[in-house]
CSV table of C-alpha atoms in Angstrom, one decimal:
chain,number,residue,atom,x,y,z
A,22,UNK,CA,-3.0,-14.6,-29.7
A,23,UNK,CA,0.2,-13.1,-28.8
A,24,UNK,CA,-1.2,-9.5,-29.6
A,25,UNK,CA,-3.9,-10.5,-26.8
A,26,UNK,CA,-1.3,-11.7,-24.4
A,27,UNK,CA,0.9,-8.1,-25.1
A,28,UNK,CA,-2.1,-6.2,-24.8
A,29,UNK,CA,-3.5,-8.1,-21.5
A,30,UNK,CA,0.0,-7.6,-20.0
A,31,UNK,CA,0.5,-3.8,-21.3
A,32,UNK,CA,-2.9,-3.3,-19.4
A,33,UNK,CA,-1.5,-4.9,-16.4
A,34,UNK,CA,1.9,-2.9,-16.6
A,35,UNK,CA,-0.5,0.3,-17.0
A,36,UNK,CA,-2.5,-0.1,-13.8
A,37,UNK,CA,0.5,-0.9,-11.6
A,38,UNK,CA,2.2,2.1,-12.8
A,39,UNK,CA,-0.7,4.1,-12.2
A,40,UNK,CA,-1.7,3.3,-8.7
A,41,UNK,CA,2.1,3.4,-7.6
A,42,UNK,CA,2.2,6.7,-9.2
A,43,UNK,CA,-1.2,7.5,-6.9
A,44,UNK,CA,0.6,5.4,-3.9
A,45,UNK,CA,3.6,7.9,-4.2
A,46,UNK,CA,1.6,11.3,-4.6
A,47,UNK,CA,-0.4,10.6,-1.1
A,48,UNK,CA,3.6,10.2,0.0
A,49,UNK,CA,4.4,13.4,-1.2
A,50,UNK,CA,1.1,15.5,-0.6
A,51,UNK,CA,1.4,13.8,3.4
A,52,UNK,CA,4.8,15.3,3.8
A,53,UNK,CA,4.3,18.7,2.7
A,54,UNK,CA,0.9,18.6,4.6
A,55,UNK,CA,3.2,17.6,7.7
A,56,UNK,CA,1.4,13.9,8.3
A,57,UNK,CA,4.3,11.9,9.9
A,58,UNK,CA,2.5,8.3,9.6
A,59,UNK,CA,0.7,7.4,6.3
A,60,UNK,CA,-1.5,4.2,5.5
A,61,UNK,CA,-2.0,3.2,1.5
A,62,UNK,CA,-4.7,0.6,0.1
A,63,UNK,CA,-2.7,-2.5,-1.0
A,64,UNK,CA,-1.3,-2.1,-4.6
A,65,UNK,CA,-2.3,-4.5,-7.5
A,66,UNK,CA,-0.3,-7.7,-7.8
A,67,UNK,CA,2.8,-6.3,-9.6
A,68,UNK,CA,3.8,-7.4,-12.9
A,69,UNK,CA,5.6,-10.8,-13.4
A,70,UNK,CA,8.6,-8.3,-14.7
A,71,UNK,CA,8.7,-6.3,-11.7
A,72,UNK,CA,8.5,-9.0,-8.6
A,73,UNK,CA,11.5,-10.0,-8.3
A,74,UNK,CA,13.3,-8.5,-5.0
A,75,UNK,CA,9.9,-5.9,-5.4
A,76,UNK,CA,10.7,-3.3,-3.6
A,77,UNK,CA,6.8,-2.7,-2.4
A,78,UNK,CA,5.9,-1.8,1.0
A,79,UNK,CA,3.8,-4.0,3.5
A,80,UNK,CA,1.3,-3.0,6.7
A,81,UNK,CA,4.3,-3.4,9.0
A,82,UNK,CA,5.9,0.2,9.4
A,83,UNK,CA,8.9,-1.4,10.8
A,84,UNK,CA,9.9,-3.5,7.7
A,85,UNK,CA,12.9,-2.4,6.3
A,86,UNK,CA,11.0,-1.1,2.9
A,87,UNK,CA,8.9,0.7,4.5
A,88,UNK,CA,11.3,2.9,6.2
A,89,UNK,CA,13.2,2.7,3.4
A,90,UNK,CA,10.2,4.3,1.8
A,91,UNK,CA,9.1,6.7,4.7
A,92,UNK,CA,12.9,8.1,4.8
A,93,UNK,CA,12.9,9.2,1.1
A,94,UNK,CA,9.2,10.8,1.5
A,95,UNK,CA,10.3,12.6,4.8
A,96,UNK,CA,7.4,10.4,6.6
A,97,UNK,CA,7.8,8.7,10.0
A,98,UNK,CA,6.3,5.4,8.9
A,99,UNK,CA,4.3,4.3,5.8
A,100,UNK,CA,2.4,1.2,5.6
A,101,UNK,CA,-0.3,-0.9,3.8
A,102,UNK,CA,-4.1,-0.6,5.2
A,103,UNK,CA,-5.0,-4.5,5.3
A,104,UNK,CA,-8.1,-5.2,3.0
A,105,UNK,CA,-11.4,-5.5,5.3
A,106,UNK,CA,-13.1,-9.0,5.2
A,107,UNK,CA,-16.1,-6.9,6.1
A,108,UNK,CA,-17.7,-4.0,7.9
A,109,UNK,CA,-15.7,-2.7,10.5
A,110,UNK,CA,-17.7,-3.0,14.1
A,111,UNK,CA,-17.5,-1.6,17.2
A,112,UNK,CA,-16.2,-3.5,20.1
A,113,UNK,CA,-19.6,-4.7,22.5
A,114,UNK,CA,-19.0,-3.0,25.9
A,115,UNK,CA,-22.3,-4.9,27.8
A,116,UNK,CA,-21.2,-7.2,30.4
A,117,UNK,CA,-21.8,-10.3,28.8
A,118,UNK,CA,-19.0,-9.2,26.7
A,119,UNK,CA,-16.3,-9.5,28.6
A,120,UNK,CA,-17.3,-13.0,30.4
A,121,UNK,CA,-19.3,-11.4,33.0
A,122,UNK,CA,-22.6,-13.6,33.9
């Protein structure tokens, strides 16, 4: 049992390290392609051992973090994409739309 638990959190350590690492190289490959604003996909839920005061950024580009984050990448802003609840759609532009009988 407690080889399982090890294992199932070694696993969980693995794929937050590996998507952070991810996370960091689109910071660095954005900079030297000269992109000033950057959005990431959400990371994983991080590891019980590394939330505590988690230094992980957020989709607001003005959170302290995240320019935290940005300044040592030589970015503008960084921020999280939120996670769609669905298809994205285009705004309706008939009349009917906009509360026009």
């Amino acid at each position: 049992l407690n080889y399982a638990a090890a294992l199932v959190g070694t696993t969980t350590v693995m794929r937050y390290h590996r998507e952070t690492a991810s996370t960091y190289q689109s910071f660095r490959e954005a900079s030297r392609a000269g992109t000033r604003r950057v959005g990431v996909p959400p990371l994983p839920d991080s590891p019980y051992a590394f939330s505590a005061d988690s230094m992980e950024i957020g989709p607001d580009p003005s959170n302290w973090k995240n320019q935290c984050v940005a300044r040592y990448f030589g970015l503008d802003s960084v921020y999280v994409n939120a996670p769609h609840a669905g298809p994205i759609r285009a705004p309706a532009t008939d009349a009917t739309s906009h509360g026009h009988s």
